[in-house]
PDB file of C-alpha atoms in Angstrom:
ATOM      1  CA  MET A  11       0.101   0.682 -22.417  1.00 96.00           C
ATOM      2  CA  VAL A  12       2.121   2.504 -19.789  1.00 98.00           C
ATOM      3  CA  LYS A  13       1.745   1.625 -16.172  1.00 98.00           C
ATOM      4  CA  LEU A  14       3.594   4.091 -13.411  1.00 98.00           C
ATOM      5  CA  ARG A  15       3.071   5.532 -10.278  1.00 98.00           C
ATOM      6  CA  VAL A  16       2.874   9.370  -9.907  1.00 98.00           C
ATOM      7  CA  ASN A  17       2.873  10.960  -6.512  1.00 98.00           C
ATOM      8  CA  GLY A  18       2.201   7.481  -5.255  1.00 98.00           C
ATOM      9  CA  GLU A  19      -0.876   6.661  -7.126  1.00 98.00           C
ATOM     10  CA  ASP A  20      -1.045   4.220  -9.770  1.00 98.00           C
ATOM     11  CA  ARG A  21      -1.896   5.522 -13.638  1.00 98.00           C
ATOM     12  CA  SER A  22      -1.662   4.174 -17.039  1.00 97.00           C
ATOM     13  CA  PHE A  23      -1.083   5.936 -20.076  1.00 98.00           C
ATOM     14  CA  ASP A  24      -2.522   4.540 -23.580  1.00 97.00           C
ATOM     15  CA  GLY A  25      -1.211   7.374 -25.944  1.00 96.00           C
ATOM     16  CA  ASP A  26       1.729   8.378 -27.927  1.00 97.00           C
ATOM     17  CA  PRO A  27       4.759   6.889 -26.529  1.00 98.00           C
ATOM     18  CA  ALA A  28       6.913   9.849 -27.532  1.00 98.00           C
ATOM     19  CA  MET A  29       4.867  11.849 -25.657  1.00 98.00           C
ATOM     20  CA  PRO A  30       6.835  14.005 -22.916  1.00 98.00           C
ATOM     21  CA  LEU A  31       6.248  13.436 -19.268  1.00 98.00           C
ATOM     22  CA  LEU A  32       5.702  17.142 -18.895  1.00 98.00           C
ATOM     23  CA  TRP A  33       2.639  17.050 -20.873  1.00 98.00           C
ATOM     24  CA  TYR A  34       1.131  13.955 -19.491  1.00 98.00           C
ATOM     25  CA  LEU A  35       1.557  15.695 -15.804  1.00 98.00           C
ATOM     26  CA  ARG A  36      -0.022  19.257 -16.716  1.00 98.00           C
ATOM     27  CA  ASP A  37      -2.268  18.134 -19.275  1.00 97.00           C
ATOM     28  CA  GLU A  38      -3.913  14.993 -18.277  1.00 97.00           C
ATOM     29  CA  LEU A  39      -3.197  15.092 -14.581  1.00 98.00           C
ATOM     30  CA  ALA A  40      -3.717  18.541 -13.874  1.00 98.00           C
ATOM     31  CA  LEU A  41      -0.331  18.725 -11.969  1.00 98.00           C
ATOM     32  CA  VAL A  42       0.738  22.044 -13.247  1.00 97.00           C
ATOM     33  CA  GLY A  43       3.584  22.561 -10.471  1.00 96.00           C
ATOM     34  CA  THR A  44       5.908  21.086 -13.188  1.00 97.00           C
ATOM     35  CA  LYS A  45       6.652  24.180 -15.542  1.00 97.00           C
ATOM     36  CA  PHE A  46       7.603  23.971 -19.233  1.00 97.00           C
ATOM     37  CA  GLY A  47      10.810  26.376 -19.572  1.00 95.00           C
ATOM     38  CA  CYS A  48      12.957  25.523 -22.771  1.00 95.00           C
ATOM     39  CA  GLY A  49      11.603  22.172 -24.071  1.00 96.00           C
ATOM     40  CA  VAL A  50      15.414  20.907 -24.472  1.00 97.00           C
ATOM     41  CA  ALA A  51      16.081  19.945 -21.001  1.00 96.00           C
ATOM     42  CA  ALA A  52      18.543  22.902 -20.832  1.00 96.00           C
ATOM     43  CA  CYS A  53      16.756  24.866 -18.176  1.00 97.00           C
ATOM     44  CA  GLY A  54      15.667  22.577 -15.459  1.00 97.00           C
ATOM     45  CA  ALA A  55      12.053  24.003 -14.580  1.00 97.00           C
ATOM     46  CA  CYS A  56      10.505  20.697 -15.464  1.00 98.00           C
ATOM     47  CA  THR A  57      12.854  18.683 -13.148  1.00 98.00           C
ATOM     48  CA  VAL A  58      10.834  15.912 -11.491  1.00 98.00           C
ATOM     49  CA  HIS A  59      12.051  12.821  -9.827  1.00 98.00           C
ATOM     50  CA  VAL A  60      11.900   9.421 -11.518  1.00 98.00           C
ATOM     51  CA  ASN A  61      12.828   6.469  -9.025  1.00 98.00           C
ATOM     52  CA  GLY A  62      14.407   8.870  -6.960  1.00 97.00           C
ATOM     53  CA  ASP A  63      16.496  10.770  -9.298  1.00 97.00           C
ATOM     54  CA  ALA A  64      16.200  14.420 -10.849  1.00 98.00           C
ATOM     55  CA  ALA A  65      14.752  14.232 -14.647  1.00 98.00           C
ATOM     56  CA  ARG A  66      13.933  16.356 -17.013  1.00 98.00           C
ATOM     57  CA  ALA A  67      10.132  16.051 -17.804  1.00 98.00           C
ATOM     58  CA  CYS A  68      10.135  17.855 -21.153  1.00 98.00           C
ATOM     59  CA  ALA A  69      12.799  15.321 -22.335  1.00 98.00           C
ATOM     60  CA  THR A  70      11.546  11.856 -20.682  1.00 98.00           C
ATOM     61  CA  ALA A  71       9.156  10.333 -23.063  1.00 98.00           C
ATOM     62  CA  MET A  72       6.147   8.272 -21.843  1.00 98.00           C
ATOM     63  CA  GLY A  73       6.978   5.159 -23.440  1.00 98.00           C
ATOM     64  CA  ASP A  74      10.322   4.765 -21.113  1.00 98.00           C
ATOM     65  CA  LEU A  75       8.381   5.367 -17.925  1.00 98.00           C
ATOM     66  CA  ASP A  76       6.614   1.464 -17.685  1.00 98.00           C
ATOM     67  CA  GLY A  77       6.757   0.328 -14.268  1.00 98.00           C
ATOM     68  CA  GLN A  78       8.570   3.839 -12.895  1.00 98.00           C
ATOM     69  CA  GLN A  79       7.795   6.004 -10.183  1.00 98.00           C
ATOM     70  CA  VAL A  80       7.501   9.574 -10.645  1.00 98.00           C
ATOM     71  CA  VAL A  81       7.257  12.382  -8.121  1.00 98.00           C
ATOM     72  CA  THR A  82       6.322  16.145  -8.945  1.00 98.00           C
ATOM     73  CA  ILE A  83       6.723  19.132  -6.796  1.00 98.00           C
ATOM     74  CA  GLU A  84       3.086  18.386  -5.554  1.00 97.00           C
ATOM     75  CA  GLY A  85       4.067  14.984  -4.412  1.00 98.00           C
ATOM     76  CA  LEU A  86       7.206  16.122  -2.467  1.00 97.00           C
ATOM     77  CA  SER A  87       5.349  16.892   0.469  1.00 95.00           C
ATOM     78  CA  ASN A  88       1.418  17.034   1.003  1.00 88.00           C
ATOM     79  CA  ASP A  89       1.806  20.267   3.295  1.00 94.00           C
ATOM     80  CA  GLY A  90       5.124  21.769   1.796  1.00 93.00           C
ATOM     81  CA  GLY A  91       6.751  20.314   4.879  1.00 95.00           C
ATOM     82  CA  HIS A  92       9.634  18.731   2.781  1.00 96.00           C
ATOM     83  CA  PRO A  93      13.137  20.158   4.509  1.00 97.00           C
ATOM     84  CA  VAL A  94      13.774  21.469   1.167  1.00 97.00           C
ATOM     85  CA  GLN A  95      10.567  23.420   0.598  1.00 97.00           C
ATOM     86  CA  LYS A  96      11.047  24.739   4.254  1.00 97.00           C
ATOM     87  CA  ALA A  97      14.512  26.081   3.559  1.00 97.00           C
ATOM     88  CA  TRP A  98      13.383  27.814   0.436  1.00 96.00           C
ATOM     89  CA  ARG A  99      10.693  29.701   2.699  1.00 96.00           C
ATOM     90  CA  SER A 100      13.196  30.383   5.394  1.00 95.00           C
ATOM     91  CA  GLN A 101      15.687  31.939   2.916  1.00 95.00           C
ATOM     92  CA  ASN A 102      13.191  33.866   0.993  1.00 94.00           C
ATOM     93  CA  VAL A 103      14.677  32.063  -2.297  1.00 95.00           C
ATOM     94  CA  ALA A 104      11.733  32.790  -4.754  1.00 89.00           C
ATOM     95  CA  GLN A 105      11.491  36.022  -6.548  1.00 87.00           C
ATOM     96  CA  CYS A 106       9.434  35.436  -9.677  1.00 89.00           C
ATOM     97  CA  GLY A 107       9.030  31.644  -8.780  1.00 88.00           C
ATOM     98  CA  TYR A 108       9.016  30.227 -12.346  1.00 92.00           C
ATOM     99  CA  CYS A 109      11.866  27.999 -12.118  1.00 94.00           C
ATOM    100  CA  GLN A 110      11.608  27.008  -8.269  1.00 95.00           C
ATOM    101  CA  ALA A 111       9.491  23.911  -8.344  1.00 96.00           C
ATOM    102  CA  GLY A 112      12.487  22.407 -10.796  1.00 97.00           C
ATOM    103  CA  GLN A 113      15.064  23.752  -8.347  1.00 97.00           C
ATOM    104  CA  ILE A 114      13.438  22.278  -5.065  1.00 98.00           C
ATOM    105  CA  MET A 115      13.031  19.031  -7.017  1.00 98.00           C
ATOM    106  CA  GLN A 116      16.715  18.997  -8.260  1.00 98.00           C
ATOM    107  CA  ALA A 117      17.903  20.251  -4.580  1.00 98.00           C
ATOM    108  CA  ALA A 118      15.928  17.445  -3.014  1.00 98.00           C
ATOM    109  CA  ALA A 119      17.522  14.880  -5.116  1.00 98.00           C
ATOM    110  CA  LEU A 120      20.912  16.434  -4.676  1.00 98.00           C
ATOM    111  CA  LEU A 121      20.642  15.978  -0.757  1.00 98.00           C
ATOM    112  CA  LYS A 122      19.556  12.415  -1.336  1.00 97.00           C
ATOM    113  CA  GLN A 123      22.783  11.598  -3.017  1.00 96.00           C
ATOM    114  CA  THR A 124      24.811  13.886  -1.285  1.00 97.00           C
ATOM    115  CA  PRO A 125      23.462  15.051   2.428  1.00 97.00           C
ATOM    116  CA  ASN A 126      25.977  17.582   3.419  1.00 96.00           C
ATOM    117  CA  PRO A 127      27.322  19.189   0.241  1.00 98.00           C
ATOM    118  CA  THR A 128      30.253  21.177  -0.133  1.00 97.00           C
ATOM    119  CA  ASP A 129      29.605  24.846  -2.091  1.00 97.00           C
ATOM    120  CA  GLU A 130      31.249  23.172  -5.124  1.00 97.00           C
ATOM    121  CA  GLU A 131      29.062  19.979  -4.876  1.00 98.00           C
ATOM    122  CA  ILE A 132      26.045  22.290  -5.035  1.00 98.00           C
ATOM    123  CA  ASP A 133      27.173  24.249  -8.054  1.00 97.00           C
ATOM    124  CA  ALA A 134      27.882  20.852  -9.940  1.00 97.00           C
ATOM    125  CA  GLY A 135      24.488  19.382  -8.586  1.00 97.00           C
ATOM    126  CA  MET A 136      22.474  22.446  -9.574  1.00 97.00           C
ATOM    127  CA  GLN A 137      24.202  23.778 -12.540  1.00 94.00           C
ATOM    128  CA  GLY A 138      21.247  22.572 -15.020  1.00 93.00           C
ATOM    129  CA  ASN A 139      19.039  24.593 -13.200  1.00 97.00           C
ATOM    130  CA  ILE A 140      18.666  28.191 -14.498  1.00 96.00           C
ATOM    131  CA  CYS A 141      17.039  31.170 -12.429  1.00 95.00           C
ATOM    132  CA  ARG A 142      16.506  34.369 -14.468  1.00 91.00           C
ATOM    133  CA  CYS A 143      16.123  36.168 -11.127  1.00 93.00           C
ATOM    134  CA  GLY A 144      19.644  35.264 -10.111  1.00 93.00           C
ATOM    135  CA  THR A 145      18.969  34.242  -6.782  1.00 94.00           C
ATOM    136  CA  TYR A 146      21.871  31.236  -6.667  1.00 95.00           C
ATOM    137  CA  GLN A 147      23.215  32.676  -3.654  1.00 96.00           C
ATOM    138  CA  ARG A 148      20.071  32.257  -1.561  1.00 96.00           C
ATOM    139  CA  ILE A 149      19.426  28.699  -3.344  1.00 97.00           C
ATOM    140  CA  ARG A 150      22.995  27.660  -1.813  1.00 97.00           C
ATOM    141  CA  ALA A 151      21.877  28.753   1.475  1.00 97.00           C
ATOM    142  CA  ALA A 152      18.734  27.067   1.437  1.00 97.00           C
ATOM    143  CA  ILE A 153      20.278  23.733   0.462  1.00 98.00           C
ATOM    144  CA  LYS A 154      22.923  24.154   3.166  1.00 97.00           C
ATOM    145  CA  ALA A 155      20.244  24.916   5.686  1.00 97.00           C
ATOM    146  CA  ALA A 156      18.084  22.220   4.300  1.00 97.00           C
ATOM    147  CA  ALA A 157      21.112  19.793   5.040  1.00 96.00           C
ATOM    148  CA  ARG A 158      21.914  21.215   8.718  1.00 94.00           C
ATOM    149  CA  GLY A 159      18.223  20.767   9.462  1.00 87.00           C
ATOM    150  CA  ALA A 160      17.833  24.366  10.473  1.00 69.00           C
ATOM    151  CA  VAL A 161      14.520  25.104   9.071  1.00 63.00           C
TER     152      VAL A 161
END
C-alpha cells in the first residue's frame, strides 16, 4: 500500500507499483489538469511537484511515492492566484494551452529554487518543457514578471 499526499489530502494506492503517477492522478483522482504528452518524460506536459521539485508524472512510478507529497496544477492554488498563474494570464502566454499546466508547474519549481532567474537560468530550467505553439518569449516574460511580483 502506497500512502501519499496529493494536493494536501492523504491518499492511498493499492495497485500496480509500476503504474505511472499520471494515470493515478487522471483516472483515479480525476485531476485532469496534468496532461499526457509523450509518455517518456521528454515534453513536460505532465509536470507536477513531488516534495516541491518538478517531476514528470508519466515517468514517476506509484511505488516510488510512498510517504511523498504531490502537488498538481489544481493544488498549486485553489483560486488561480499563484504568482506564476497570475503572470501567465497577464502575459497572455497560452495559445492552445495544452502544455501550459506543465509549463506553470516547471516555472513555479524554478522560481522556488532560483527566485530571480536570468534569461539563461530560465532557458535552462524550462528546456525540458516543449510548447508546440512556440510561446517561449511569453513564458520567459511571465517568469520574470512572477519573479518581480509584477502581476
